[in-house]
Coordinates of C-alpha atoms and ligand atoms in Angstrom, one line a residue:
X184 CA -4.3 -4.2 -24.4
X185 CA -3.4 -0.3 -22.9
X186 CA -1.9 -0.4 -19.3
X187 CA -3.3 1.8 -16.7
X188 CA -1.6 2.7 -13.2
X189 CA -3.7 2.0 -10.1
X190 CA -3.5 2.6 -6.7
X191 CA -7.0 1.2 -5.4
X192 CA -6.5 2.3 -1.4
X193 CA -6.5 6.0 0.0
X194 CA -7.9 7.6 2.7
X195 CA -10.5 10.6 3.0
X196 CA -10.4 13.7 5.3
X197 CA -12.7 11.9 7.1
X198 CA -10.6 9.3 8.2
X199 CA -8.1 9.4 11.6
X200 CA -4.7 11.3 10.8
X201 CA -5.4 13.0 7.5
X202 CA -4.4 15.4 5.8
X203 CA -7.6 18.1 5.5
X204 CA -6.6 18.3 1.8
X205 CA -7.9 14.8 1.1
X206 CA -10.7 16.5 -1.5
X207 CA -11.1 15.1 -4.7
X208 CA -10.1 18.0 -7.1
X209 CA -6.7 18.2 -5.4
X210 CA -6.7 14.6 -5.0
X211 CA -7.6 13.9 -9.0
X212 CA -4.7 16.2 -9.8
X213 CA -2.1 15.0 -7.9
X214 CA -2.7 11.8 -9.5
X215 CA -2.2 13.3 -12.9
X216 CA 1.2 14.8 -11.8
X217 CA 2.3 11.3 -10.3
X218 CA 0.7 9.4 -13.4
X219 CA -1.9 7.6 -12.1
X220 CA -4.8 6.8 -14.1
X221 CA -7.2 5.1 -11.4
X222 CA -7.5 6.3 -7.9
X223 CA -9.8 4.5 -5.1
X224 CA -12.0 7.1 -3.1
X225 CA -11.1 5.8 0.2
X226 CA -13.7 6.1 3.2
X227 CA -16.8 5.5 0.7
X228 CA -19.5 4.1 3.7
X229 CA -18.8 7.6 5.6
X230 CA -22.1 10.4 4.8
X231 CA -19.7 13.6 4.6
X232 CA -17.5 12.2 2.3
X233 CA -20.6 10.2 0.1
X234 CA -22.1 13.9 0.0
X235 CA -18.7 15.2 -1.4
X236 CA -18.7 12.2 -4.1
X237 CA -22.0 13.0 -5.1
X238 CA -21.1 16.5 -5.3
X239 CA -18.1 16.0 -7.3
X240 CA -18.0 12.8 -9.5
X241 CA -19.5 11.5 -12.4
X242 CA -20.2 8.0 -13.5
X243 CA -18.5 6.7 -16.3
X244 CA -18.6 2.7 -17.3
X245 CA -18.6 1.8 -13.1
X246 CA -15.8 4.5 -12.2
X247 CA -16.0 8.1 -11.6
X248 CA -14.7 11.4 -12.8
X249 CA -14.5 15.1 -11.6
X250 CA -15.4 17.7 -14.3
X251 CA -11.6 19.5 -14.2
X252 CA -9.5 15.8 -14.9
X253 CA -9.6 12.3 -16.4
X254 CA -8.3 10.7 -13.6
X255 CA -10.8 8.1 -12.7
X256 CA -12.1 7.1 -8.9
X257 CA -13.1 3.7 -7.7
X258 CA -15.9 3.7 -4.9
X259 CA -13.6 2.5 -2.1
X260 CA -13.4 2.1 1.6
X261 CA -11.7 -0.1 4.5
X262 CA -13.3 -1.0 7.6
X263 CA -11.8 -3.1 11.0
X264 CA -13.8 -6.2 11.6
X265 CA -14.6 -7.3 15.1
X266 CA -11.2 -8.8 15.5
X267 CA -9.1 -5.6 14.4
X268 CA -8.3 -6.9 11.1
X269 CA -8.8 -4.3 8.1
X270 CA -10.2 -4.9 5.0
X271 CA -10.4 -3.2 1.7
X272 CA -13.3 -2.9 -0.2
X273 CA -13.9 -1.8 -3.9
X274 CA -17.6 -1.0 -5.1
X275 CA -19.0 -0.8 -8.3
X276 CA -21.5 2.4 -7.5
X277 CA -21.9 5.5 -5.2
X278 CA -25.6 3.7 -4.8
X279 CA -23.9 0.2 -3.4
X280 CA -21.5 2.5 -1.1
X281 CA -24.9 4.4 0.5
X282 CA -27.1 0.7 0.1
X283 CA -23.6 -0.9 2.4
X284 CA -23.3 1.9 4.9
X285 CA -26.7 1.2 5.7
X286 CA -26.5 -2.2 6.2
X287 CA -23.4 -1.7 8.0
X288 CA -24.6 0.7 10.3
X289 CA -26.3 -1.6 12.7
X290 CA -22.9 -3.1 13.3
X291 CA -20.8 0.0 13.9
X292 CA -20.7 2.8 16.5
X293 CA -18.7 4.9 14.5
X294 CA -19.5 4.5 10.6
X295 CA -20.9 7.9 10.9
X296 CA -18.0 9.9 12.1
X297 CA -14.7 7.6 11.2
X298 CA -13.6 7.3 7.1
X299 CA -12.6 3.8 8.5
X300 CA -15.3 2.4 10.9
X301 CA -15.1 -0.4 13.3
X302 CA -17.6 -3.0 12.0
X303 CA -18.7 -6.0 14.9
X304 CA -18.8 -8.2 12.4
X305 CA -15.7 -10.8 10.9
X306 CA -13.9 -11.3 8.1
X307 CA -16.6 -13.8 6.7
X308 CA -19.3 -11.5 7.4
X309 CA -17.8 -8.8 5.2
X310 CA -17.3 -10.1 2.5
X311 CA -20.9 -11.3 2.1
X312 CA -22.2 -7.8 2.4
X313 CA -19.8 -6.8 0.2
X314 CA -20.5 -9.5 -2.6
X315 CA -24.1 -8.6 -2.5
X316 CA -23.2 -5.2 -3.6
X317 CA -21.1 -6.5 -6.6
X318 CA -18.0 -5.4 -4.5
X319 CA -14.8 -7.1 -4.1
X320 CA -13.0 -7.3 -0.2
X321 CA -9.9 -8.5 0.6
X322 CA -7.1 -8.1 3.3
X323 CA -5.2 -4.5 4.0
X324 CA -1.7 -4.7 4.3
X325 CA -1.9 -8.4 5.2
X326 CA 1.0 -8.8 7.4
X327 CA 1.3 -5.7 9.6
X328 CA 1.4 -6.1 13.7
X329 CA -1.3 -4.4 14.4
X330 CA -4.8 -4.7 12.2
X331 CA -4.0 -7.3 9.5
X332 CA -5.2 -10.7 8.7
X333 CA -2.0 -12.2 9.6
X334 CA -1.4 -10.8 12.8
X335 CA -4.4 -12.4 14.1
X336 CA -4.7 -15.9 12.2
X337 CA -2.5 -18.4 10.5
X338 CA -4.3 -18.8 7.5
X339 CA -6.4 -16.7 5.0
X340 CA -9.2 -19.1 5.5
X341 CA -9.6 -18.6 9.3
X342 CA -10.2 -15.7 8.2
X343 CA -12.9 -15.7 5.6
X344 CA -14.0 -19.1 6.0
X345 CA -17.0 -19.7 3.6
X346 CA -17.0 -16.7 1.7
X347 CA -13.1 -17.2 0.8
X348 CA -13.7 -18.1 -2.5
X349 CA -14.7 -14.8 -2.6
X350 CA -11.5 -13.3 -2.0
X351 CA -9.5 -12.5 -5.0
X352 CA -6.8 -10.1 -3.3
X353 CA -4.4 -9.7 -0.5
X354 CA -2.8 -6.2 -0.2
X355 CA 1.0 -6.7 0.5
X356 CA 1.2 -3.2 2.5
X357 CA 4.3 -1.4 2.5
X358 CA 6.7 -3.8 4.3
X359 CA 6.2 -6.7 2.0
X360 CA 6.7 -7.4 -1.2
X361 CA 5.7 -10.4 -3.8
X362 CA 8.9 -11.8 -2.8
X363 CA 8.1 -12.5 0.6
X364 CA 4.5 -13.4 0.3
X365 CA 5.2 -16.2 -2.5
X366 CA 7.0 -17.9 0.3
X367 CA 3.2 -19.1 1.8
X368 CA 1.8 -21.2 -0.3
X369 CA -2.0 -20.7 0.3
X370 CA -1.7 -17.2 -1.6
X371 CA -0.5 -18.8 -5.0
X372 CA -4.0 -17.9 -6.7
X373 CA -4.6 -14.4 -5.3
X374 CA -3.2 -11.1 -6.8
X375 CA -1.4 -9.0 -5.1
X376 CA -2.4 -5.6 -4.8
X377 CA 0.4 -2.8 -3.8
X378 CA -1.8 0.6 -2.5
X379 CA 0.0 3.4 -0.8
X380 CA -3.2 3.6 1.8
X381 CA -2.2 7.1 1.9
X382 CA -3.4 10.1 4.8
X383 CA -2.0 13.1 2.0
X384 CA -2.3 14.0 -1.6
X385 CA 0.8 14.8 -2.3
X386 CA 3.4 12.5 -4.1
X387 CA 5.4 11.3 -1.7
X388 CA 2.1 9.8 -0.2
X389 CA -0.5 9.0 -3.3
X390 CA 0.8 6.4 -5.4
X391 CA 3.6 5.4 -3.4
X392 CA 2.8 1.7 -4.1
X393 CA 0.6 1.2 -7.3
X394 CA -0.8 -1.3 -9.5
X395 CA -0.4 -1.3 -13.3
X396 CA -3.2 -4.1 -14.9
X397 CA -3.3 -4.5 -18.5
X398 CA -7.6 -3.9 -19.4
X399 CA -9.1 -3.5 -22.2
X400 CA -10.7 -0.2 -21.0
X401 CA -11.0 1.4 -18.0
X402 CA -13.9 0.4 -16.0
X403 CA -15.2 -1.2 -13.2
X404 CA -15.9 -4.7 -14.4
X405 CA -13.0 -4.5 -16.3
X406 CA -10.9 -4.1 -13.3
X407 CA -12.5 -6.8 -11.5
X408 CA -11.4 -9.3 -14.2
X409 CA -7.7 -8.2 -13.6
X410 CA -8.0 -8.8 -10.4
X411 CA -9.4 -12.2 -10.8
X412 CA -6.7 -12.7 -13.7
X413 CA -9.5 -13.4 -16.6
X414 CA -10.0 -13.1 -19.8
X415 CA -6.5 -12.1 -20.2
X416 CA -7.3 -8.8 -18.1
X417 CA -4.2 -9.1 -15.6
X418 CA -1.8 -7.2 -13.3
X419 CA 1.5 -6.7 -15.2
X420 CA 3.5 -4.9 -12.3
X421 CA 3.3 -4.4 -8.8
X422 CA 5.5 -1.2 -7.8
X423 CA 6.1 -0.2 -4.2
X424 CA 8.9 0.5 -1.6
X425 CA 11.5 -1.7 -0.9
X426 CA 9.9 -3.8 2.3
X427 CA 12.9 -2.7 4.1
X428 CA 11.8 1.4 3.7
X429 CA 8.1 -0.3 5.5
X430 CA 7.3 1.3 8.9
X431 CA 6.7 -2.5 10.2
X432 CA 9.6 -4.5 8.1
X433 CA 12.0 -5.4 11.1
X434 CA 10.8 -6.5 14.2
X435 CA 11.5 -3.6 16.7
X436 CA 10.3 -1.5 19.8
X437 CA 7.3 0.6 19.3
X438 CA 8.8 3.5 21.8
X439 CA 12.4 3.6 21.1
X440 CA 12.7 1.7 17.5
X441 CA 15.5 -0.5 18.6
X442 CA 15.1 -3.5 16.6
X443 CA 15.5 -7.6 18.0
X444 CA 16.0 -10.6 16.4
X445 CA 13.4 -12.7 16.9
X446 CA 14.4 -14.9 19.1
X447 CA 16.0 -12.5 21.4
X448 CA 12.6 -10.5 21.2
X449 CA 10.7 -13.9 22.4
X450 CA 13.5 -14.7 24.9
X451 CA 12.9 -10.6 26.2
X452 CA 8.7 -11.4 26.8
X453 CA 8.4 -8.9 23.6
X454 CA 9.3 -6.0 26.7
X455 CA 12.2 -3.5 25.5
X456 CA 14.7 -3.8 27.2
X457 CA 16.3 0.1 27.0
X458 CA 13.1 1.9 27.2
X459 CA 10.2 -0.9 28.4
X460 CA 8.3 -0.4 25.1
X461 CA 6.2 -3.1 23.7
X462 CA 8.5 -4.9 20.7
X463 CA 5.9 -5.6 17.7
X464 CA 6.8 -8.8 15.6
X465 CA 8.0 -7.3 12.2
X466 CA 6.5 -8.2 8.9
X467 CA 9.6 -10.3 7.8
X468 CA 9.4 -12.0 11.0
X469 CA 6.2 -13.1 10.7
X470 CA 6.1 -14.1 6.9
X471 CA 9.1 -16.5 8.4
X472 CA 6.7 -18.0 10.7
X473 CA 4.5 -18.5 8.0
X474 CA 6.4 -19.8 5.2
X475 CA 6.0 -23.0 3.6
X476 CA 8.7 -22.8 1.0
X477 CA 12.3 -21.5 2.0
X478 CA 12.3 -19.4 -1.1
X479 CA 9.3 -17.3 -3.1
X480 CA 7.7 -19.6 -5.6
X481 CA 6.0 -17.0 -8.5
X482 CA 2.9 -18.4 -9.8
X483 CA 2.5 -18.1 -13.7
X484 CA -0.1 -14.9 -13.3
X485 CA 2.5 -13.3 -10.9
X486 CA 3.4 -9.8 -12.4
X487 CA 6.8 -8.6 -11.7
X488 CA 7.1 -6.3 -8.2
X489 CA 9.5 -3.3 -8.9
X490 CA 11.0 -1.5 -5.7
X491 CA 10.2 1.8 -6.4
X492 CA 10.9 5.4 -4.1
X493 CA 9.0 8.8 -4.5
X494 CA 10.5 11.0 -7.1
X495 CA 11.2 13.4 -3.9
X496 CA 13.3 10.7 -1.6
X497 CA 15.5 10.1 -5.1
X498 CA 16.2 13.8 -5.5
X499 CA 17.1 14.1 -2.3
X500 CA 19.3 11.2 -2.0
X501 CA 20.8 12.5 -5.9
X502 CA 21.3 16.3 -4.4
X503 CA 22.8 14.7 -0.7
X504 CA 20.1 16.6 1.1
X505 CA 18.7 14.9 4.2
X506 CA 14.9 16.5 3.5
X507 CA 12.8 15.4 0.8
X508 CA 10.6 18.4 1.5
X509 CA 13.0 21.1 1.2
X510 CA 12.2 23.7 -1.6
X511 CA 15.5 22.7 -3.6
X512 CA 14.0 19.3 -3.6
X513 CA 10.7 20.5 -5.1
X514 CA 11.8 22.9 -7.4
X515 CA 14.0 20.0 -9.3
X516 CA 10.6 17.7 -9.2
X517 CA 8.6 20.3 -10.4
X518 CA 11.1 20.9 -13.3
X519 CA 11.8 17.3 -13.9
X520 CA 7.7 16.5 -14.0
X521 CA 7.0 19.8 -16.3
X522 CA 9.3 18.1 -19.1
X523 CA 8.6 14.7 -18.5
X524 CA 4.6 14.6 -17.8
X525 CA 4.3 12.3 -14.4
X526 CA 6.5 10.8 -11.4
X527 CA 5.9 7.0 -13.0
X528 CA 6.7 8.0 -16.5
X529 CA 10.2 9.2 -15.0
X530 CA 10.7 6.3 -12.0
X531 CA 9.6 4.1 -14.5
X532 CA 9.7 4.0 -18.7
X533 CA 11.6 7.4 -19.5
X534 CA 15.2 6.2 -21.0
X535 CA 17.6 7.3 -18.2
X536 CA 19.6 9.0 -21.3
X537 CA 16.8 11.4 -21.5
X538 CA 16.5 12.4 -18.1
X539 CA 20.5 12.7 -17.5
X540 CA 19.9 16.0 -20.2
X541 CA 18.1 17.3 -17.3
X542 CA 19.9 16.4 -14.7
X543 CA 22.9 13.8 -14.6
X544 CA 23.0 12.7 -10.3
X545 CA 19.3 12.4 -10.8
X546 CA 19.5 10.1 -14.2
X547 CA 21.8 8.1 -12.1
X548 CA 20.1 7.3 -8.9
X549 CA 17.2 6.3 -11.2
X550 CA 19.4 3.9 -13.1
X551 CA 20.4 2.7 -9.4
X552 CA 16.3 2.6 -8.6
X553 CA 15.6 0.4 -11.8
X554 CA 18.4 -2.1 -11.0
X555 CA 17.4 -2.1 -7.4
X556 CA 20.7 -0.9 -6.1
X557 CA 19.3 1.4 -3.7
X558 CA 20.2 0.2 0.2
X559 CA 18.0 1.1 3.5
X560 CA 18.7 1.2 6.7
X561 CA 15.3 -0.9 7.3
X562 CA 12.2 0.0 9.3
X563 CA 10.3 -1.0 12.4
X564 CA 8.3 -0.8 15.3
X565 CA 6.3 2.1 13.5
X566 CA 9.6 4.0 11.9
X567 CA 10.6 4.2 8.0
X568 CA 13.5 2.7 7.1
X569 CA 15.3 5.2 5.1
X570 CA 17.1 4.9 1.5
X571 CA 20.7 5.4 1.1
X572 CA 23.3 5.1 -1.4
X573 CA 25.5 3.3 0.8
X574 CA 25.1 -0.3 2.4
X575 CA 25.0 0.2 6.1
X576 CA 25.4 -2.0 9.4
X577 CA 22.1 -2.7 10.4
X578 CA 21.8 -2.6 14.4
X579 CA 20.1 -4.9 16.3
X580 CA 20.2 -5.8 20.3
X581 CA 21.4 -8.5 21.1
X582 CA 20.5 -10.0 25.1
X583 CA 23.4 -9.9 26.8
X584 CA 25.4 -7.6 24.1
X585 CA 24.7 -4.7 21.9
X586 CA 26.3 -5.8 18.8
X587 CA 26.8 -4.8 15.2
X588 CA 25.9 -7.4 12.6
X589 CA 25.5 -7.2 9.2
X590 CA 22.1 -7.4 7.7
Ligands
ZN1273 ZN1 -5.7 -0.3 7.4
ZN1274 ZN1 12.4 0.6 23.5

């Protein structure tokens, strides 16, 4: 069966803190350049952006096209239930999206004017509206402080009570990976989805985390029965940052980043103690609190999860230049992606023998990436960790003492 790269969670222009280049020309070819072959709309229940899928996509077998690319769009969206928990939702028509707004609508103040609307209703709720349309819902970034499942209950069915057997997927979100999330044992039949929930089109952003599934074509219901690992249709890798490189990975002070262990965070009334900022409970914190095994436990339909970083962060780190967005660093990507097609095929499946004929420090972070040798100084309290080629002390306060500890 052909493999297809996925990332099934994006955001419009219409959405809070986006880039106003979220349009879906630019976005359908930025997803040829990184070598994605499926692309969610993102923000599908908001009328601007429906007008501006109608305007540009076609329908083909449940998934969409623009006329200029083959990159195909899945009708998308994530809303905030009544108890700040995001979910994502995939749709198998523009006509559901418009038929779910609609129903939605009496529930939200904003689904008119936010890509991402706050919905009164819970987790439950949702997903019945959604399985009416022939969608599929499931958590965002399940284990982030702020809006996820896990933040607000201790179990996936508080969450979605009757209508959990509904849920076929939990999105890991950037500061987890398959690793940590096989440590709870009430997940062991649900895929794991890795999205980059990006604001921007560009490559560092779209694509970021993706999805590869193994179907035998590309459309809609074939993409449902991967997620719901049948017929053989199945996930075969999850890709994504290293956890540590997540904005929410350690658990850490939302004004100043200083990061706490737990227990002295707890001990401190979650109040920083150099700047007064409110400490947020880091992912790997919380998945620790939530664990019933002491180590992951990889059900048999568990594809692989590959740390991977964008194509920009490893030229940097290969050229020992602090900004990924600095011209030398694009003019090597766009040379590198001219002669090798996309940012996956070289991350990726392109022998590292190939690439090092192009460029030789590149080639060899690459073969670092693939064996997971990369290091990070790790992230939290709303900050990216940040890659490096050296392992680092990682600094955490300690009451009392400021100390240096190894990670
Ligand atoms: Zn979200
Ligand atoms: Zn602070």
């Amino acid at each position: 069966m052909p493999e297809f790269n996925c990332d099934f969670h994006i955001h419009s222009k219409y959405s809070g803190g986006t880039s106003k280049d979220m349009e879906l020309p630019l976005i359908a070819r930025q997803a040829e350049l990184k070598g994605l072959h499926v692309v969610g709309t993102g923000d599908a229940l908001h009328p601007g952006w429906i007008s501006h899928l109608k305007e540009h996509l076609i329908e083909e077998d449940g998934l969409y096209k623009t006329k200029a690319s083959e990159t195909r769009f899945i009708i998308q969206t994530e809303v905030e239930d009544d108890r700040r928990v995001h979910h994502v939702i995939m749709l198998p028509s523009i006509g559901a999206a418009e038929d779910l707004s609609s129903k939605l609508a009496k529930y939200s103040v904003n689904i008119n004017s936010d890509g991402r609307p706050n919905v009164r209703l819970n987790g439950e709720q949702i997903v019945g509206y959604v399985k009416d349309e022939g969608g599929l819902a499931g958590p965002s970034h399940a284990f982030t402080p702020w809006t996820s499942l896990y933040k607000e209950y201790n179990s996936i069915s508080d969450c979605y009570g009757s209508n959990l057997r509904h849920v076929s997927f939990l999105e890991l979100g950037l500061s987890a990976d398959t690793d940590m999330a096989d440590r709870i044992h009430e997940l062991q039949d649900v895929t794991f989805m890795s999205n980059s929930d990006c604001h921007s089109p560009w490559p560092q952003r779209l694509g970021r985390e993706f999805n590869r599934i193994s179907v035998e074509e590309l459309s809609f219901s074939e993409i449902v029965k991967a997620i719901r690992h049948e017929s053989g249709r199945k996930f075969t890798l999850n890709a994504g940052l290293n956890p540590r490189e997540g904005k929410y990975h350690i658990t850490a002070c939302t004004r100043c980043y200083t990061k706490f262990r737990m227990t002295d965070a707890v001990k401190l009334k979650m109040r920083c103690p150099e700047c007064r900022g409110l400490i947020k409970k880091g992912v790997a914190d919380r998945i620790e609190e939530l664990a019933s095994e002491d180590s992951p436990r990889h059900p048999s339909h568990r594809p692989p999860y590959m740390h991977i970083l964008p194509l920009a962060e490893v030229i940097a780190l290969a050229m020992k230049i602090n900004n990924p967005n600095s011209k030398k660093v694009k003019d090597a990507w766009d040379k590198l992606v001219s002669e090798f097609k996309t940012e996956i095929n070289i991350l990726l499946d392109e022998p590292t023998g190939n690439i090092a004929k192009a460029n030789k420090d590149i080639a060899a972070v690459i073969d670092k990436l693939r064996r997971d040798e990369i290091h990070y100084d790790a992230g939290g309290g709303g900050k990216y960790g940040t890659p490096s080629l050296e392992k680092s002390k990682e600094n955490y306060y300690s009451c009392g003492q400021k100390t240096l500890k190894d990670w």
